[in-house]
Short mmCIF file of C-alpha atoms in Angstrom, two decimals:
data_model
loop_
_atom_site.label_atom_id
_atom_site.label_comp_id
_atom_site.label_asym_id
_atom_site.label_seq_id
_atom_site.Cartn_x
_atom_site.Cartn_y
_atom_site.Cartn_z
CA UNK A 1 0.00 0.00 0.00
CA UNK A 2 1.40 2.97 -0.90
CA UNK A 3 2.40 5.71 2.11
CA UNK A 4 0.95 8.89 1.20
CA UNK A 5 2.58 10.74 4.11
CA UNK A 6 6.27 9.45 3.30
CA UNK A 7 5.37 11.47 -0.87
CA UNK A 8 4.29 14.59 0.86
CA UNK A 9 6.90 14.06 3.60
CA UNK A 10 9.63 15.65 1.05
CA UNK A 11 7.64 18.37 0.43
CA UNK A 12 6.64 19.48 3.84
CA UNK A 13 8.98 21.72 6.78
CA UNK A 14 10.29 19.51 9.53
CA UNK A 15 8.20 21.83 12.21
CA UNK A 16 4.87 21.47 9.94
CA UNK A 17 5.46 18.16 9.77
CA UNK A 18 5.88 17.68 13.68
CA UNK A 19 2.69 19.75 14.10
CA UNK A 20 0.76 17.91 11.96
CA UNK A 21 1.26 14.44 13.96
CA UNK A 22 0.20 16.71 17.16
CA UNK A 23 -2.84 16.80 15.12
CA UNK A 24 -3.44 13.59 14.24
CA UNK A 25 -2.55 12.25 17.70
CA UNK A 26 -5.16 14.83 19.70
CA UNK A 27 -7.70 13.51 17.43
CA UNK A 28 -8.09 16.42 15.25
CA UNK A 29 -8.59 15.27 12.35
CA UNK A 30 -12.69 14.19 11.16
CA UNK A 31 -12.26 11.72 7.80
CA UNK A 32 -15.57 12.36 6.06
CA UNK A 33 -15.08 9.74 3.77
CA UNK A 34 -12.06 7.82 2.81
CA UNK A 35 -11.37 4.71 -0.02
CA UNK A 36 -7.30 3.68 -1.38
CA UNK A 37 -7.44 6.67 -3.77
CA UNK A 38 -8.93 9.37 -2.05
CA UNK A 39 -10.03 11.14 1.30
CA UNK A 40 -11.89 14.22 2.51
CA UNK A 41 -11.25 15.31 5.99
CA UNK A 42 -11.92 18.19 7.80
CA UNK A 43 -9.48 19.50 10.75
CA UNK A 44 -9.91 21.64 13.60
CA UNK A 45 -7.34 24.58 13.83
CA UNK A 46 -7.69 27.65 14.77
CA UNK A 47 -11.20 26.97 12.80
CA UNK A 48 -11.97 24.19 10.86
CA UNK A 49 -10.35 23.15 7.80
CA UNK A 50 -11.27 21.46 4.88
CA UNK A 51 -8.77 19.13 3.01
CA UNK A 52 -8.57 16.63 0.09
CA UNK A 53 -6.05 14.49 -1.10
CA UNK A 54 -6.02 12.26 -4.02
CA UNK A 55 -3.51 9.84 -5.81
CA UNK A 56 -3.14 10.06 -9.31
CA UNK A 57 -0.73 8.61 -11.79
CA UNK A 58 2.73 8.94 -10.12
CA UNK A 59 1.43 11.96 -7.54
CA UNK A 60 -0.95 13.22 -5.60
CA UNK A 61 -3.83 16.27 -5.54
CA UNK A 62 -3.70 18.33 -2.22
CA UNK A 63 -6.18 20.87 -0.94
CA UNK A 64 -6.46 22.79 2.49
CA UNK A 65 -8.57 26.15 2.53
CA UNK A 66 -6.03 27.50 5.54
CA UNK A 67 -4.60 30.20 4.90
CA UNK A 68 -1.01 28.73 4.87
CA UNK A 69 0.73 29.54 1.47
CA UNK A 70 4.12 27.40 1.91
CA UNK A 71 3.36 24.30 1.14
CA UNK A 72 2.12 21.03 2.50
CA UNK A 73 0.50 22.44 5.92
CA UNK A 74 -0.27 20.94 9.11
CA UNK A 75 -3.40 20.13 8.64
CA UNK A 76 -2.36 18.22 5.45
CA UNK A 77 0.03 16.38 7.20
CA UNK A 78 -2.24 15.01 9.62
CA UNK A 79 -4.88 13.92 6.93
CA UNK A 80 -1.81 11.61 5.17
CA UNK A 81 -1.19 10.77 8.32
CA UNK A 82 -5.05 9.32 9.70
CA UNK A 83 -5.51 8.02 5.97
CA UNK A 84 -2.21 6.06 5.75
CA UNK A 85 -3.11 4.37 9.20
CA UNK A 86 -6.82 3.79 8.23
CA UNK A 87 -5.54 1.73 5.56
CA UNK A 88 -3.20 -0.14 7.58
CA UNK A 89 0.20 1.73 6.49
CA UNK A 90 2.58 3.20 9.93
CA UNK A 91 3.68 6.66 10.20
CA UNK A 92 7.27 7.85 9.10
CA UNK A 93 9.48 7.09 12.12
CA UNK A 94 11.86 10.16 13.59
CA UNK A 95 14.90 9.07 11.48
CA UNK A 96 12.42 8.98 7.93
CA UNK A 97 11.36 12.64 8.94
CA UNK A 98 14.37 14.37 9.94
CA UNK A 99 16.14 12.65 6.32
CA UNK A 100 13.33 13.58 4.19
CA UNK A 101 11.57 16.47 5.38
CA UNK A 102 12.71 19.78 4.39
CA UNK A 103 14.92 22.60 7.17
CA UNK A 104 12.75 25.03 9.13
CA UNK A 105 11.69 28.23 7.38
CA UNK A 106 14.64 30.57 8.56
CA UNK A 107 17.19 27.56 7.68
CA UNK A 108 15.56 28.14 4.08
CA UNK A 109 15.71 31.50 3.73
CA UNK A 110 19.69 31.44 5.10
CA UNK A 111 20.25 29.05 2.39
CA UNK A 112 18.92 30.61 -0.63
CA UNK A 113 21.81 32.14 -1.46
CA UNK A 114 23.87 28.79 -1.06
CA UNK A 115 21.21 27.31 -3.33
CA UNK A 116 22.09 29.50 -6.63
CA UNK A 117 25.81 29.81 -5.30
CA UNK A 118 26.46 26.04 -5.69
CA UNK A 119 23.38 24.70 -8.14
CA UNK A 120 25.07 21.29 -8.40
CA UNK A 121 24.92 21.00 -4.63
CA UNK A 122 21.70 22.22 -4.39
CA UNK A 123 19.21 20.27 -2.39
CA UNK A 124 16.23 19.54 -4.72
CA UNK A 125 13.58 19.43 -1.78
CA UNK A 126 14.41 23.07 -0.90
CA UNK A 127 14.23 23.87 -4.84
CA UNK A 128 10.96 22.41 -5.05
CA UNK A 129 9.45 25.16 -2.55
CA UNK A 130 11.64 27.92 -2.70
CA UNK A 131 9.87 29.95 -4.36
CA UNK A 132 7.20 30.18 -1.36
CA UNK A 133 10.32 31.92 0.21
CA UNK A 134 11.04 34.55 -2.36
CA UNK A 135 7.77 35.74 -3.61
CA UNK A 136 6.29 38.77 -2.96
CA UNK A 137 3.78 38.69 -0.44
CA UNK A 138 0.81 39.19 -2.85
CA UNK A 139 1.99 36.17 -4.48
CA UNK A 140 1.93 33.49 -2.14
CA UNK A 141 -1.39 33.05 -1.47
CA UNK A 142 -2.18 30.80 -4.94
CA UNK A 143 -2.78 27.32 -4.71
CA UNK A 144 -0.78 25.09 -7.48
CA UNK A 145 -0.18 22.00 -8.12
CA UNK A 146 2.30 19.21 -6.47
CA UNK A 147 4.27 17.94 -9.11
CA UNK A 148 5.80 13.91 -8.75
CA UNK A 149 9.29 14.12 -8.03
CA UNK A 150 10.35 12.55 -10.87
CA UNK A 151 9.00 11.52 -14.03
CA UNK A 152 8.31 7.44 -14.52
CA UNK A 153 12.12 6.27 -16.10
CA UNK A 154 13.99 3.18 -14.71
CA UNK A 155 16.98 3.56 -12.97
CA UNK A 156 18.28 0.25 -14.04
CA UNK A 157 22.06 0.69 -14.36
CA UNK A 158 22.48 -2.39 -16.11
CA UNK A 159 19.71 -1.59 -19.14
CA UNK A 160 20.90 0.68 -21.32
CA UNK A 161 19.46 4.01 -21.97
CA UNK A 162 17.31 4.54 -24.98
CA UNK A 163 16.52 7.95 -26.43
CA UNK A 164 12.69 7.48 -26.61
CA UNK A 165 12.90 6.52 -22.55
CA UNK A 166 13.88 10.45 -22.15
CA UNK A 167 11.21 11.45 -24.60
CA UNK A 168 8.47 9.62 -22.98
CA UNK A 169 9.71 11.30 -19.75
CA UNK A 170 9.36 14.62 -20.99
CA UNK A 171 5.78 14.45 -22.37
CA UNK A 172 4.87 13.52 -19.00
CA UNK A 173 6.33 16.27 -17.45
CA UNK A 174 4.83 18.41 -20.48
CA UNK A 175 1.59 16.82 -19.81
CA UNK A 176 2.06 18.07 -16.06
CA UNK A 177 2.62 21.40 -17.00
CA UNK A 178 -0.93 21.42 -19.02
CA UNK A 179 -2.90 20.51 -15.64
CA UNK A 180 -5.46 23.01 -14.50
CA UNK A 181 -3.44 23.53 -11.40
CA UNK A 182 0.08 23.98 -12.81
CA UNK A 183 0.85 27.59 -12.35
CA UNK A 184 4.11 28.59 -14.20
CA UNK A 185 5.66 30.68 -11.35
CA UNK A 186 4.75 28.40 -8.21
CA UNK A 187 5.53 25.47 -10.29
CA UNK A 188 8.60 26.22 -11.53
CA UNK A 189 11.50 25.11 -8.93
CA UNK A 190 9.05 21.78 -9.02
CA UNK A 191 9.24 21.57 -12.58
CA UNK A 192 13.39 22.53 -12.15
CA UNK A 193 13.98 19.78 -9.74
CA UNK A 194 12.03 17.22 -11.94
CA UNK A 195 14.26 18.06 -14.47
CA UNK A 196 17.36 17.82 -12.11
CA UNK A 197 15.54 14.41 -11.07
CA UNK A 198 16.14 13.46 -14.92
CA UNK A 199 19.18 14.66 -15.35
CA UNK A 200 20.75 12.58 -12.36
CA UNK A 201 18.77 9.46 -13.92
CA UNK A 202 20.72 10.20 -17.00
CA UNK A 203 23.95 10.28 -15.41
CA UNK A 204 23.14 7.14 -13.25
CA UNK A 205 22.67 4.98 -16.23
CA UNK A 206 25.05 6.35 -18.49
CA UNK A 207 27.78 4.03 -17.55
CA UNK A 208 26.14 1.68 -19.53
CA UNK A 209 24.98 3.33 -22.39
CA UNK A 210 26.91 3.68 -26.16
CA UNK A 211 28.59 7.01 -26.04
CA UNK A 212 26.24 8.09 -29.58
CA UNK A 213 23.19 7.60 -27.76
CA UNK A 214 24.28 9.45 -24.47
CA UNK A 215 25.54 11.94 -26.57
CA UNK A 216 21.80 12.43 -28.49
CA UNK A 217 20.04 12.23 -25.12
CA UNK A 218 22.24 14.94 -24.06
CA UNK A 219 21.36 17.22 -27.34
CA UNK A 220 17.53 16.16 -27.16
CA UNK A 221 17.95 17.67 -23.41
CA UNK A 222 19.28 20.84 -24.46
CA UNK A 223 16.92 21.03 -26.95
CA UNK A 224 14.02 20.55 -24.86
CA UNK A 225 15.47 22.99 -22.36
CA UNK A 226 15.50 26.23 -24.55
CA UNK A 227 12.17 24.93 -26.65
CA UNK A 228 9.69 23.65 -23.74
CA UNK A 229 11.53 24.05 -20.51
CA UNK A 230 11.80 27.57 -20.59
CA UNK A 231 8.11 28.14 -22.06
CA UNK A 232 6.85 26.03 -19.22
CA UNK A 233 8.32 28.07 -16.36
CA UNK A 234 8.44 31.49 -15.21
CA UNK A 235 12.05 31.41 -14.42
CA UNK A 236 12.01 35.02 -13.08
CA UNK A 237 13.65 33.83 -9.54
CA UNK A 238 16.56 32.36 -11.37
CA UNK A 239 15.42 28.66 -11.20
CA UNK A 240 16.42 27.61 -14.47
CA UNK A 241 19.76 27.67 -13.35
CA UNK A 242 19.78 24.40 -11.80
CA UNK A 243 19.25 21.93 -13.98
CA UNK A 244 21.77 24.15 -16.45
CA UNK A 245 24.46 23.02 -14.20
CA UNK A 246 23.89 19.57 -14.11
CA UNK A 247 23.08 19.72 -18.10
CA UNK A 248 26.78 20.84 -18.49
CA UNK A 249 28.02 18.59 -16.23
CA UNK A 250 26.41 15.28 -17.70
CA UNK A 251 28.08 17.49 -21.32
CA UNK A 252 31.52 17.83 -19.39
CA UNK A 253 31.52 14.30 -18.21
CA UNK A 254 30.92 12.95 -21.77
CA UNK A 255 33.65 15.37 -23.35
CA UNK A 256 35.88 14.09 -21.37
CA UNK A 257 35.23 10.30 -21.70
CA UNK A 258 34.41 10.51 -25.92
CA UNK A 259 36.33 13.72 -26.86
CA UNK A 260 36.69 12.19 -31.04
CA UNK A 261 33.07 10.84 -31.07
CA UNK A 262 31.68 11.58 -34.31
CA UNK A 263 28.07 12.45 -32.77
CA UNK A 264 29.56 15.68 -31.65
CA UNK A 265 28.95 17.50 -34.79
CA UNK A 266 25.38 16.64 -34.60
CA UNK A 267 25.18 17.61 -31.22
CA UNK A 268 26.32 20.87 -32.15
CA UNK A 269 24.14 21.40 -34.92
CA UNK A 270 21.21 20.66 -32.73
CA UNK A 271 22.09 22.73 -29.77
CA UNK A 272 22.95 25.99 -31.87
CA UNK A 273 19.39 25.71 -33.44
CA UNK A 274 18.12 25.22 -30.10
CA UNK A 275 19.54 28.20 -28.57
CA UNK A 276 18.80 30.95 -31.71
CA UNK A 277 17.23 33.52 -29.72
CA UNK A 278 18.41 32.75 -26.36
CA UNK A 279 22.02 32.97 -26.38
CA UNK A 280 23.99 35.36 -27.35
CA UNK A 281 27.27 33.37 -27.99
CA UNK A 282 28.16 30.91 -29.90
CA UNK A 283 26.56 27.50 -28.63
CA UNK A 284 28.23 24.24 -28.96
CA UNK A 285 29.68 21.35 -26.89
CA UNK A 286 32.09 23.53 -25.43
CA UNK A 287 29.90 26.12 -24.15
CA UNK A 288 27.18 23.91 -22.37
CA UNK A 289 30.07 22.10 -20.54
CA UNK A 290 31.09 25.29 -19.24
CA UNK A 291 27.69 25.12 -17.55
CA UNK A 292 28.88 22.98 -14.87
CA UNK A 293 30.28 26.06 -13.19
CA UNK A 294 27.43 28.10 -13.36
CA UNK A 295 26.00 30.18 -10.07
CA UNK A 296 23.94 33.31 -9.93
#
């Protein structure tokens, strides 16, 4: 059965979190009606609350009409956490929640800065909701939707990576990006850490992989950064610089492996088309590995 609390665990602050098992342990939370896919609940806060949750392909749907604007709140948490034991599924234990649930608010803020100093570092969780941190107050109020963490790929070292197994990962995340719910400014360091998501998948299994296909993959990502990435996100806080740096380092790492391979020419061709309009300089293999070192 699958733990709903442990998917919204990564998305949630370590002191909601905690809050939100006070909750569900003082018996605040009232499940109207409940099945495997879906609850309604309402929870008594400072008034009572209304909230939904639903799983849906590789996700899952999240309302609360509190006025919290940062995220998975309390009284979210404690929903997960009712429904998961209702149908027979235990609560994340201390060492689950202090791994997987995100800093405290001012630990956040304090790292922005570290966050866009050192992208490659970066840790995705506090990408997904930064931008709850750096909007402007009239802003933060809109409700969006909660993206999976990662598209469906394998991460099966041993098979081979196939071009069309990126491609079928990207028209789910374009598919995402088309739901009712997506909202291109609150969505975007989701959408940015999905992509980093992919990018690390692509780097996993690349040991594995002929050197051609890895090096297509890698021009298909490009390509799909400057024509859909960017379209799909309002990159105004700087996300977009994230999964830039691990795009030039997967492009850096093959370089340096299959500097003579002939694909490289192709790659080229394809990533200066790409970029017309966007960049400036001159874009070729040599350029996008210099993302590796990028930082705002």
């Amino acid at each position: 059965m699958k733990s709903v609390a442990r998917i919204l665990l990564s998305r949630t602050i370590e002191v909601i979190w905690y809050r939100g098992e006070d909750y569900a342990d003082r018996e605040k939370v009232h499940i109207v009606k409940y099945d495997d896919k879906q609850v309604k609940a309402n929870v008594l806060g400072t008034e009572e609350y209304k909230v939904s949750l639903k799983l849906v392909s590789n996700g899952i749907r999240w309302n609360c009409n509190c006025p919290y604007s940062k995220g998975i709140c309390k009284h979210i948490a404690a929903t997960a956490i009712i429904w998961d034991e209702l149908r027979g599924v235990e609560r994340p234990n201390r060492k689950e929640i202090k791994e997987n649930s995100i800093p405290a608010t001012s630990d956040i803020r304090s790292k922005i800065g570290v966050l866009f100093a050192k992208p490659l570092k970066a840790d995705l969780n506090s990408i997904r909701i930064m931008v709850d941190y750096v909007a402007f107050p009239s802003k933060r109020k809109a409700r969006h939707a909660l993206l999976p963490n990662c598209p469906k790929i394998s991460m099966d070292t041993k098979s081979p990576l196939e071009i069309k197994e990126v491609e079928r990962a990207f028209k789910e995340m374009e598919k995402w990006s088309r739901r009712s719910s997506y909202d291109r400014y609150f969505c975007a360091g989701e959408m940015a850490a999905v992509f980093c998501e992919l990018l690390d998948v692509i780097e996993f299994r690349s040991s594995n992989s002929s050197p051609g296909e890895m090096i297509s993959i890698m021009a298909r990502c490009i390509e799909w950064y400057y024509k859909t990435f960017l379209d799909i996100i309002d990159g105004s806080d700087g996300v977009w610089i994230f999964p830039v740096a691990r795009i030039g380092r997967n492009v850096d790492s093959l370089k340096r492996m299959y500097p003579s391979d002939g694909k490289w020419e192709e790659f080229d061709d394809i990533v200066c088309d790409a970029a017309s309009g966007w960049e400036a300089d001159t874009v070729d293999s040599d350029f996008i590995a210099s993302w590796k070192d990028s930082s705002l």
